[in-house]
Every structure is written in structure tokens, then in C-alpha cells.
């Protein structure tokens, strides 16, 4: 079985276009979540993390024609480009596969009030993925994973399985979603959005912030080029279903517990080995309780846990990748990042929430995600 | 590994291991057809009527696939995985949701509708019905990709991420609908194993194109 290494990363959110900008702002407790008064997105004001469209357009114009690609495609292409340019991965090689994680892709093209020049089939995720892979001259059929909010973690696990088997040498795993009236109105109809910056695991948490963004993680079995000391491996992961409710998390945390324990088994490690957990932590009342119960049951109560949602919101199909990328950087720098928005402990089991920037050596970290449809996923990264 | 059952739903007909188990020429629209197909199972499951078209199609296919199989008794619930493919995501319900927001004079987004704008909900519905806690993966592909399905499931089985699998293709776009699901189980768990086809890409394609 081939080992799979992380050989490149990028994140794009309201915090910036590079991973370095994200780390700098997170270290300084700067959130990109703001009050949004944009009647196109929603009739009333709400809190979300949005990317500056002018900046995105400018950045993209330096690598491609902005008129030929939708905002969603531009975002994912730019993220992959920025990750690839500092790596030795040949994006056009037949040994490189593109894996795209998204919930809604180009869903804004359904809006018939706005005319656009894109062909109608761009609304299909497989078509949008082709645009992205072809931009880099890659002729393999790109693979799209669309598993709600766990898509990013499922995509990393799928890429790891694929590379383990030797089918490809490299995977360009890109995840993202844009903020649209479609999604904002849906989450508002669920009354699940916070009235301020979200407060994961806090006693006064009142809901989530939506975020738009993209993340890229380059995986490769060809690790000769990486600095051995800095190389991070994907050890293994798993997914599960709560078998409970399509739009609410399990009250018991059974599903997430299964995903986490199976991921540890895949990675051949135990709960004692886990140095840090990057949780999903959306800051909805039920979700955070469910996660605390699952981590408690898995014997992970004493392991530091954070949620990054307070910095750039819930980036949906991007979340699993963006949050992995940032947590991997924390692992490299031996830092645990603060849980923005968290003040007072407020979940049903005594888990350990990271409440300030902390130095800690980390050899094994766990990333989890949970989503609509009762799905959960977990992945373990190792130094 | 063996393919112990296959179900194919398209063109107003449901086949199970290539035998027609439900067919109608009375109704020619999808919503009526799938309701009639569900009723033919004599199952009591009111949640079915709340589902969107994609979930209804996947659900009815899974009910025929798992009928009299007691698979939840034979495998640990966390070891039964679902690997699905689909081309149009949840496009029909996406358009319905878009209609509820596009006209500001008539603005009424609904959570009951919005939740189905995620195509993986169809797998959630099947897991809830059968109490399956295992792997969930949904690939969006232009067309059914037997090779991708086979390769991925093979790796997942080799890594012991699952022991049994419900896998296939379920796609709806207006009146174009098709579900093709397989039940995949290890030889050791099947008493009359000689009766079944080996799980490989060629056999998947054969069953799909029959």
C-alpha cells in the first residue's frame, strides 16, 4: 500500500487568498464574519463570511479569463492554482486526478432573473468539475463528491483510498461553495443562522454563520520531494450515517462515534494517540452537543478540540478541506488555534475546548464533519 | 464478493434480478408511477410521501433490493455501506426551491423542501429506514460509471471499512428517471453462493445493460 503525503495546500475565504493570510489572522483572533446587508442574498441583514468579488476577479484575471468561468469555478481554480504553483505536482499528468467536493457548485445559474453567458449544463456538478480539471490541462475524468457538509472529508478519504491503491500518483482535492440566495434562504428557513459571530461549543450559541470559500489539498504518493521533517501523511478515515433524521443531528452521537472510531482503526491508532481534534462545531445547539457526546464516548474528552467556524463561517463543501488545511498548518507549527466565538463552556459532555492560541506538539490530529442526511466523516493526519 | 441482488427501475418498470416485479402502463408520470411502485410493496411508511422524487426513487429501489433479506441482522449496522452515483444531483427540487425565492412578492422558502436540495439525503432516507450506520459516499458522474463504483468499493472492502454494500446509480430529471442498485455481500455470508454473480466491473455492466 502506498503512503499518501500532503504536498501542497491553499485556502481562500474572507480571511484571504493564501494559507499564510489565514494563519496570521487566526493567530490574531481576526474573524471574517460580518453583518451582511445585501438584499440580493437575503431580504434582511445576516452574519456571514463573504469573499470580496472584486479581489477574486482581479486574482483570477492574472491566471485566466474571468468571462469564461463562473464565480464557483474561478474560486476553485484559483485555490488549486495557488496550491499547485509552489509544488512539484504535475497537474496535467495522466497520473494526477482532480477530486472536487461541493454541495451546490454553480447553483446560482438556476436564477432566471440574472442572464449569463454560460451553457445551461454548467449547473451539473460533473460539468463544472470538467471545466476546472481542463483548465489545468488534465484529461482524466474529474471525480465529484457531494455529501452535504461532510463532502470535503469524504473527498480526502476517497483520494487517500485511491492513491493507496496505486491508481494515481497525485490527487488535487479541491472543495468549495459560494454564498447564494439559494443557500442563504434555505438556512434561514431552518432558523439555524446566528445573530452574530457564531459561538461553537458555547453556552450561548445560537446558530451558524454561512461562509463561502475554497480549499485545496494536494496529495501524493511521491514524497521524495518533500522535506521529511515537514511531511504530513493521511493515515486513514471513515464515514457513517446516524440513521436518525435527515435534517437534525443524532441526539446520541452514535454516527459520529462510529466514524471517529473507524477512522482511528483505519489509522491504527487509539484515542490516547490523538493530539488534537478539528471539530465540525457549527455552533447550532444540537450539533455541538452531539459532537461532544461522540467525542466523550470515543474516549477523547481530554483531547483539545477547536472549531474554526467563527473565523470564516461554515463553508459547506469547502469546510472539510479548508479546516483540514489550516489544522495541518497548526500541526506543522505545533500550534492549537483558538475557537473564535467561544467563551463559556456549554455542551453536555466535558470535552476540552481550545480557548486561546496554545503551543502543543502534535503527531496525530483528527478532523471530523457532520451534515444533513445524518452523515458524518472523520480523517486522521500524522506527522 | 458477490452481487446477491440487483434492482433496476426505469421506463415504468421495476425489475429485480431481471424479473419484472412491478410494471404499469396506467400511469405515465414519474410521481404517480413511483407511488404505485411503493404501494405494491404493501409497506407502511408515511415518511415516503414527504420525500422528493430522487429520494422516492432510491427508496423504492432499496425496498425491493432489501426485501426479505434481513441484512441488518446478518451484518453489524456500522458495517453496511452505501456508495451511490448520480448525474443531476437534486436538480428538480433545486428548481422548486429556486421558485420559492425568485419572486419576492411570493417569497416562501421551506425547510421541508430545502433539505432535499442535497442529493445525499436519499442515502440518509435508506439508512433511517433500515438502521444502517455504515459508510456513505455519493459521486456525481455524467453517466453510470461501473468501473469507478467497482474500484472504490473494492478498496473500501479490502480496508474493512464495510462488510456489505448497497451500491449503484439513482438519477431523476423531470420524466427521465433511473435507479440501478446492487446488494454486494461476501461469499462466506451467503449459503447458496454458486447462484450469484461475482462482484466485478464486467458483471455490474452486464446487469446494468440487460
XYZ file of C-alpha atoms in Angstrom:
593
model
C 0.000 0.000 0.000
C 1.348 3.432 -0.977
C 1.683 6.103 1.717
C -0.101 9.350 0.940
C 1.557 12.683 1.764
C 0.231 16.225 1.864
C 2.444 18.101 -0.628
C 0.565 21.372 -1.078
C -2.245 23.421 0.413
C -4.327 26.528 -0.078
C -7.391 28.181 1.450
C -9.464 31.072 0.139
C -12.098 32.680 2.379
C -12.916 36.167 3.617
C -9.619 35.978 5.531
C -7.514 35.975 2.389
C -6.272 34.145 -0.670
C -3.310 32.350 0.884
C -2.871 29.942 3.762
C -0.354 32.369 5.336
C -3.002 35.129 5.500
C -5.396 32.714 7.198
C -2.852 31.620 9.800
C -1.838 35.207 10.507
C -5.426 36.359 11.071
C -6.369 33.280 13.100
C -3.332 33.795 15.358
C -4.528 37.366 15.905
C -8.157 36.388 16.530
C -9.469 38.201 13.486
C -12.794 36.951 12.117
C -14.012 37.447 8.573
C -17.648 37.027 9.619
C -19.539 40.294 9.168
C -23.024 41.703 9.138
C -24.242 41.497 5.557
C -26.850 43.881 4.179
C -27.224 42.551 0.681
C -30.819 42.335 -0.483
C -29.770 40.107 -3.376
C -28.673 37.404 -0.938
C -31.378 37.879 1.680
C -34.123 40.464 2.373
C -32.869 41.072 5.923
C -29.368 41.541 7.310
C -27.491 38.449 8.484
C -23.968 37.430 9.533
C -21.750 35.576 7.074
C -18.206 35.337 5.763
C -18.033 36.503 2.153
C -15.191 36.805 -0.334
C -14.512 40.200 -1.940
C -15.770 39.677 -5.512
C -13.563 42.459 -6.921
C -10.456 40.882 -5.415
C -11.455 37.434 -6.666
C -11.928 38.841 -10.157
C -8.512 40.569 -10.034
C -6.695 37.482 -8.771
C -8.365 35.246 -11.315
C -7.672 37.638 -14.200
C -3.946 37.044 -13.672
C -4.326 33.328 -14.488
C -7.387 33.044 -16.733
C -10.254 34.780 -18.481
C -12.896 35.661 -15.855
C -15.603 35.742 -18.534
C -15.117 32.050 -19.296
C -15.607 30.763 -15.757
C -18.354 31.127 -13.155
C -17.569 32.511 -9.713
C -17.605 28.990 -8.256
C -15.219 27.701 -10.920
C -12.925 30.735 -10.550
C -12.713 30.186 -6.823
C -11.809 26.511 -7.075
C -9.414 27.015 -9.978
C -7.638 29.847 -8.170
C -7.312 27.789 -4.988
C -5.878 24.808 -6.882
C -3.557 27.073 -8.878
C -2.158 28.659 -5.709
C -1.589 25.236 -4.117
C -0.020 23.794 -7.273
C 2.327 26.658 -8.116
C 4.557 26.000 -5.094
C 4.528 22.228 -5.541
C 6.193 19.752 -7.854
C 2.896 18.060 -8.741
C 2.275 17.967 -12.484
C -1.423 18.860 -12.716
C -1.660 17.835 -16.378
C -0.203 14.355 -15.856
C -2.338 11.287 -16.504
C -1.137 10.120 -13.065
C -2.892 13.100 -11.448
C -6.605 13.029 -10.634
C -8.825 16.011 -9.777
C -11.342 15.418 -6.991
C -13.942 18.115 -6.378
C -16.004 18.473 -3.229
C -19.050 20.727 -3.295
C -22.651 20.832 -2.176
C -24.201 23.177 -4.745
C -21.481 24.216 -7.264
C -22.950 26.600 -9.869
C -26.456 26.573 -8.373
C -26.746 30.356 -8.925
C -27.098 29.619 -12.665
C -30.678 28.450 -11.920
C -31.646 32.040 -11.144
C -33.503 33.084 -14.268
C -33.543 36.772 -13.244
C -29.831 37.037 -13.965
C -28.717 36.481 -17.523
C -25.379 34.800 -18.065
C -23.391 33.507 -20.976
C -22.698 30.060 -19.552
C -24.158 26.928 -21.107
C -27.078 25.515 -19.110
C -25.248 22.259 -18.373
C -22.709 24.101 -16.166
C -25.221 23.695 -13.343
C -24.354 19.978 -13.342
C -21.520 19.335 -10.921
C -19.733 16.903 -13.242
C -19.674 19.610 -15.922
C -18.321 22.298 -13.597
C -15.658 19.818 -12.448
C -14.617 19.228 -16.074
C -14.115 22.980 -16.542
C -11.843 23.015 -13.508
C -9.744 19.969 -14.469
C -9.446 21.061 -18.118
C -8.167 24.498 -17.027
C -5.062 22.684 -15.788
C -4.795 20.558 -18.924
C -5.813 17.422 -17.038
C -7.690 14.932 -19.224
C -8.732 12.403 -16.591
C -12.425 12.460 -15.729
C -12.582 14.505 -12.522
C -14.482 12.966 -9.645
C -17.141 14.921 -7.782
C -18.164 14.112 -4.218
C -21.390 15.696 -2.990
C -22.200 14.517 0.528
C -23.550 17.729 2.080
C -21.279 19.200 4.754
C -19.025 16.134 5.011
C -18.086 16.300 1.299
C -14.577 17.666 1.956
C -13.612 14.951 4.437
C -15.160 12.250 2.224
C -13.131 13.646 -0.715
C -9.872 13.429 1.271
C -10.713 9.879 2.356
C -11.599 8.899 -1.207
C -8.367 10.440 -2.536
C -6.396 8.576 0.120
C -8.051 5.248 -0.807
C -7.428 5.885 -4.491
C -3.751 6.801 -4.015
C -3.185 3.957 -1.536
C -4.300 1.546 -4.248
C -1.750 2.957 -6.695
C -4.338 4.040 -9.271
C -2.796 7.552 -9.400
C 0.350 9.235 -8.069
C -1.258 12.567 -7.198
C -4.671 13.938 -6.290
C -5.686 17.582 -6.460
C -8.509 17.658 -3.911
C -10.468 20.909 -4.134
C -13.536 21.804 -2.115
C -15.728 24.845 -2.117
C -19.066 26.560 -2.291
C -20.214 30.117 -2.906
C -22.778 32.127 -0.946
C -26.012 32.271 -2.912
C -29.544 33.393 -2.255
C -30.431 29.722 -2.779
C -28.423 28.539 0.222
C -28.883 31.583 2.485
C -32.683 31.420 2.134
C -32.648 27.701 2.891
C -30.614 28.011 6.079
C -32.739 30.985 7.148
C -35.866 28.895 6.628
C -34.379 26.394 9.098
C -33.785 29.306 11.507
C -30.303 27.940 12.024
C -28.312 31.141 11.447
C -26.665 33.062 14.277
C -27.457 36.697 15.070
C -23.731 37.476 15.402
C -20.388 35.729 15.021
C -21.167 32.090 15.817
C -20.153 30.647 19.201
C -19.111 26.983 18.829
C -19.478 24.831 21.968
C -20.522 27.935 23.950
C -23.397 28.062 26.438
C -24.989 30.927 24.466
C -24.514 29.589 20.954
C -27.483 30.350 18.724
C -26.651 29.021 15.292
C -24.195 29.038 12.436
C -22.686 31.552 10.022
C -22.561 30.668 6.358
C -19.245 31.183 4.642
C -18.018 30.995 1.100
C -14.625 29.665 0.242
C -12.440 27.051 -1.337
C -9.601 24.905 -0.143
C -7.104 22.650 -1.881
C -5.053 19.814 -0.500
C -2.514 18.194 -2.819
C -1.914 14.553 -2.015
C 0.865 12.450 -3.460
C 2.481 9.082 -3.060
C 5.688 10.575 -4.494
C 7.089 12.173 -1.357
C 10.755 12.257 -2.333
C 10.484 15.971 -2.926
C 9.088 16.909 0.427
C 11.046 17.854 3.428
C 10.827 14.676 5.525
C 10.512 16.636 8.748
C 7.593 18.677 7.493
C 5.747 15.955 5.607
C 2.269 15.143 6.830
C 0.619 11.846 5.955
C -3.040 10.940 5.557
C -3.368 7.843 7.735
C -6.980 6.907 7.101
C -10.582 7.790 7.606
C -14.188 6.675 7.527
C -17.749 7.924 7.188
C -21.060 6.933 8.730
C -24.738 7.699 8.965
C -26.783 8.496 12.102
C -29.825 6.621 10.729
C -31.858 9.071 12.759
C -33.138 12.174 10.937
C -32.469 13.861 7.583
C -32.189 17.424 8.904
C -31.196 17.078 12.548
C -28.142 15.517 14.169
C -28.450 12.363 16.215
C -29.153 13.038 19.909
C -26.739 10.297 20.905
C -23.763 10.950 18.631
C -23.745 7.279 17.532
C -22.986 8.040 13.883
C -20.057 10.371 14.558
C -18.771 7.922 17.164
C -18.692 5.182 14.520
C -16.903 7.448 12.017
C -14.288 8.512 14.583
C -13.586 5.045 15.974
C -13.428 3.563 12.472
C -11.035 6.324 11.376
C -8.744 5.591 14.341
C -8.865 1.908 13.461
C -8.017 2.691 9.821
C -5.084 4.759 11.061
C -4.026 2.016 13.539
C -4.029 4.456 16.440
C -6.005 4.716 19.691
C -7.753 7.636 21.401
C -4.618 8.169 23.533
C -2.612 8.957 20.402
C -4.853 11.804 19.201
C -3.233 15.181 19.989
C -5.899 17.482 18.592
C -9.396 17.414 17.049
C -10.566 19.895 14.441
C -14.294 19.512 15.039
C -17.182 20.451 12.780
C -18.542 22.788 15.507
C -21.203 24.672 13.558
C -22.471 26.345 16.764
C -26.046 25.146 16.377
C -27.339 23.929 19.750
C -27.915 20.303 18.710
C -24.832 19.787 16.549
C -22.264 20.786 19.163
C -23.916 18.654 21.858
C -23.958 15.694 19.503
C -20.244 16.108 18.779
C -19.378 16.396 22.488
C -21.246 13.143 23.172
C -19.489 11.313 20.334
C -16.004 12.509 21.386
C -16.748 11.646 25.010
C -17.875 8.152 24.077
C -14.776 7.671 21.909
C -12.535 8.452 24.920
C -11.432 11.822 23.521
C -12.607 14.127 26.361
C -9.118 15.284 27.280
C -8.005 15.959 23.721
C -8.014 19.674 22.769
C -10.836 20.445 20.329
C -11.469 23.557 18.284
C -13.906 24.792 15.681
C -12.765 27.282 13.045
C -16.293 28.314 12.010
C -16.089 31.624 13.937
C -13.295 32.804 11.604
C -14.858 32.145 8.210
C -18.227 30.511 8.796
C -19.477 27.190 7.521
C -18.063 26.831 4.032
C -20.206 23.728 3.286
C -18.454 21.672 0.572
C -15.238 23.555 1.311
C -15.322 23.094 5.091
C -13.664 19.680 5.373
C -10.767 20.761 3.189
C -10.275 24.369 4.363
C -10.362 23.294 8.009
C -8.007 20.343 7.368
C -5.555 22.623 5.580
C -5.476 25.105 8.489
C -5.230 22.352 11.100
C -2.365 20.695 9.216
C -0.537 24.035 9.244
C -1.170 24.250 13.007
C 0.312 20.775 13.328
C 3.419 21.841 11.418
C 3.849 24.919 13.610
C 2.926 23.000 16.804
C 0.059 25.390 17.469
C -3.546 24.881 18.520
C -5.758 27.658 17.209
C -8.312 29.408 19.372
C -12.037 28.654 18.963
C -13.265 32.083 17.822
C -16.599 32.958 19.455
C -16.243 30.504 22.338
C -16.402 31.982 25.846
C -18.387 29.838 28.264
C -18.476 26.040 28.190
C -21.910 24.880 27.095
C -22.114 21.309 25.805
C -23.454 18.219 27.513
C -20.197 16.295 27.929
C -16.933 17.590 29.416
C -14.800 17.953 26.285
C -11.712 20.202 26.174
C -12.233 23.324 24.042
C -9.172 25.273 22.880
C -9.882 28.828 24.146
C -6.597 30.566 23.294
C -3.653 30.137 20.941
C -1.663 27.310 22.525
C 1.668 25.686 21.754
C 1.478 21.907 21.537
C 3.474 19.264 19.735
C 1.058 17.255 17.590
C 1.789 13.921 15.961
C -1.759 12.792 15.190
C -4.745 15.006 14.511
C -8.371 14.132 13.820
C -10.655 16.139 11.533
C -14.403 15.491 11.656
C -17.508 16.716 9.859
C -21.244 16.084 10.126
C -24.059 17.066 7.841
C -27.627 16.932 6.617
C -28.770 13.464 5.711
C -27.314 12.270 9.039
C -23.845 11.802 7.604
C -20.536 12.018 9.489
C -16.915 11.654 8.435
C -13.501 11.585 10.084
C -9.900 11.546 8.894
C -6.555 11.241 10.689
C -3.410 13.122 9.646
C 0.029 12.255 11.076
C 3.488 13.786 11.188
C -17.625 -10.821 -3.128
C -20.932 -11.495 -4.802
C -23.766 -9.474 -6.253
C -26.615 -11.086 -4.361
C -29.427 -8.976 -5.819
C -29.943 -6.224 -8.372
C -32.874 -3.873 -8.888
C -33.465 -1.701 -11.923
C -36.180 0.939 -12.179
C -36.782 2.842 -15.391
C -39.468 3.333 -18.043
C -42.395 2.447 -15.769
C -40.943 -0.918 -14.857
C -39.201 -2.345 -11.808
C -37.078 -5.450 -12.224
C -35.421 -7.481 -9.520
C -32.669 -9.860 -10.729
C -34.051 -9.242 -14.226
C -37.544 -10.414 -13.295
C -40.266 -7.797 -13.617
C -41.716 -7.201 -10.163
C -43.790 -4.138 -10.949
C -44.960 -2.610 -14.157
C -47.715 -0.252 -15.125
C -48.950 1.358 -18.258
C -51.799 3.145 -16.454
C -49.725 5.999 -15.149
C -47.242 7.766 -17.316
C -45.833 10.383 -14.995
C -42.985 9.598 -12.641
C -44.577 10.781 -9.392
C -47.619 8.556 -9.927
C -45.562 5.601 -11.108
C -43.224 5.632 -8.113
C -46.148 5.957 -5.718
C -47.791 2.919 -7.344
C -44.492 1.031 -7.128
C -44.243 1.862 -3.439
C -47.827 0.776 -2.810
C -47.146 -2.570 -4.473
C -44.720 -3.306 -1.624
C -47.583 -3.136 0.911
C -45.287 -1.276 3.264
C -46.473 1.214 5.874
C -44.027 4.089 5.842
C -45.718 7.517 5.815
C -42.352 9.310 5.502
C -42.213 8.130 1.901
C -44.855 10.676 0.883
C -42.775 13.590 2.209
C -39.719 12.701 0.126
C -38.619 14.412 -3.083
C -38.552 12.461 -6.351
C -34.902 11.440 -6.058
C -35.317 10.031 -2.557
C -38.576 8.294 -3.528
C -36.856 6.570 -6.432
C -33.840 5.479 -4.394
C -36.084 4.430 -1.532
C -38.367 2.207 -3.635
C -35.327 0.631 -5.334
C -33.764 -0.089 -1.935
C -37.019 -1.591 -0.610
C -37.105 -4.086 -3.488
C -33.373 -4.719 -3.099
C -33.590 -5.462 0.620
C -36.977 -7.182 0.704
C -36.809 -10.414 2.788
C -33.038 -10.062 3.093
C -32.705 -9.439 6.874
C -29.352 -7.857 6.121
C -29.480 -5.671 9.238
C -29.489 -8.918 11.244
C -26.624 -10.533 9.359
C -24.178 -7.607 9.459
C -23.202 -5.073 12.103
C -25.190 -1.915 11.263
C -21.996 0.182 11.062
C -20.504 -2.242 8.524
C -23.242 -1.806 5.884
C -22.140 0.917 3.480
C -23.850 2.905 0.722
C -21.983 4.002 -2.412
C -24.159 5.884 -4.901
C -23.738 7.732 -8.170
C -25.947 10.315 -9.815
C -25.652 12.895 -12.615
C -28.218 15.614 -11.973
C -27.734 15.936 -8.215
C -31.104 17.123 -6.823
C -31.902 19.312 -9.840
C -35.728 19.012 -9.774
C -36.096 20.023 -6.128
C -33.361 22.654 -6.647
C -35.576 24.283 -9.250
C -38.586 24.035 -6.937
C -36.652 25.775 -4.151
C -35.427 28.443 -6.578
C -39.082 29.184 -7.471
C -39.914 29.826 -3.811
C -37.307 32.604 -3.581
C -37.175 34.085 -7.037
C -40.390 36.037 -6.829
C -40.028 38.468 -3.932
C -43.774 39.078 -3.821
C -44.183 35.363 -3.263
C -41.091 34.639 -1.166
C -41.555 31.461 0.847
C -38.543 29.136 1.184
C -39.490 25.965 3.051
C -37.186 23.817 5.204
C -39.121 20.664 4.239
C -38.231 21.359 0.627
C -34.746 22.859 1.101
C -33.406 19.797 2.933
C -33.892 17.716 -0.220
C -31.655 20.072 -2.233
C -28.813 17.825 -1.065
C -28.693 14.636 -3.166
C -27.115 12.533 -0.390
C -30.395 12.820 1.533
C -31.580 9.801 -0.486
C -28.925 7.723 1.280
C -29.969 9.187 4.634
C -33.551 8.059 3.982
C -32.404 4.500 3.268
C -30.171 4.467 6.366
C -33.018 5.729 8.569
C -35.419 3.138 7.206
C -33.014 0.213 7.658
C -30.898 1.468 10.597
C -27.677 1.352 8.594
C -24.788 3.239 10.234
C -22.051 2.496 7.688
C -20.135 4.398 5.009
C -21.929 6.990 2.846
C -20.428 8.215 -0.425
C -22.143 9.968 -3.332
C -20.312 10.544 -6.597
C -21.677 12.910 -9.245
C -20.825 11.430 -12.632
C -22.033 12.252 -16.123
C -23.280 8.700 -16.548
C -23.237 5.469 -14.604
C -19.593 4.507 -14.098
C -19.307 0.795 -13.243
C -15.510 0.934 -13.122
C -15.443 3.776 -10.562
C -18.070 2.014 -8.465
C -16.240 -1.296 -8.528
C -12.787 0.154 -7.821
C -13.936 2.266 -4.896
C -15.964 -0.489 -3.250
C -13.099 -2.951 -3.687
C -10.699 -0.662 -1.799
C -13.266 0.001 0.937
C -13.867 -3.745 1.379
C -10.141 -4.507 1.399
C -9.655 -1.903 4.124
C -12.559 -3.415 6.126
C -14.445 -0.129 6.047
C -17.536 -2.199 5.292
C -18.635 -5.843 5.063
C -21.670 -5.446 2.812
C -22.641 -2.686 0.426
C -25.667 -1.196 -1.298
C -24.357 0.455 -4.416
C -25.437 1.866 -7.717
C -26.947 4.707 -9.670
C -30.045 6.793 -8.968
C -30.903 9.778 -11.123
C -34.030 11.818 -11.768
C -34.541 14.789 -14.005
C -38.187 15.517 -14.744
C -39.532 12.447 -16.542
C -36.114 10.854 -17.064
C -35.549 8.532 -14.147
C -33.414 5.504 -13.457
C -32.276 3.613 -10.406
C -29.957 0.634 -10.585
C -28.947 -0.768 -7.218
C -26.879 -3.774 -6.231
C -26.512 -5.668 -2.996
C -22.913 -6.783 -2.539
C -22.028 -9.409 0.058
C -19.114 -11.703 0.885
C -19.300 -15.371 -0.232
C -18.901 -16.546 3.369
C -22.193 -14.928 4.351
C -24.218 -16.478 1.541
C -25.321 -20.113 1.738
C -26.089 -20.755 -1.937
C -23.119 -18.726 -3.222
C -22.896 -20.567 -6.571
C -26.168 -18.994 -7.681
C -24.766 -15.481 -7.705
C -22.535 -13.439 -9.943
C -19.078 -12.417 -8.809
C -18.775 -8.733 -7.953
C -16.662 -7.221 -10.724
C -16.979 -4.343 -13.184
C -17.907 -6.580 -16.128
C -20.755 -8.220 -14.217
C -22.014 -4.852 -12.973
C -22.178 -3.624 -16.559
C -23.825 -6.845 -17.724
C -26.587 -6.497 -15.143
C -26.992 -2.824 -15.969
C -27.369 -3.301 -19.704
C -29.579 -6.419 -19.710
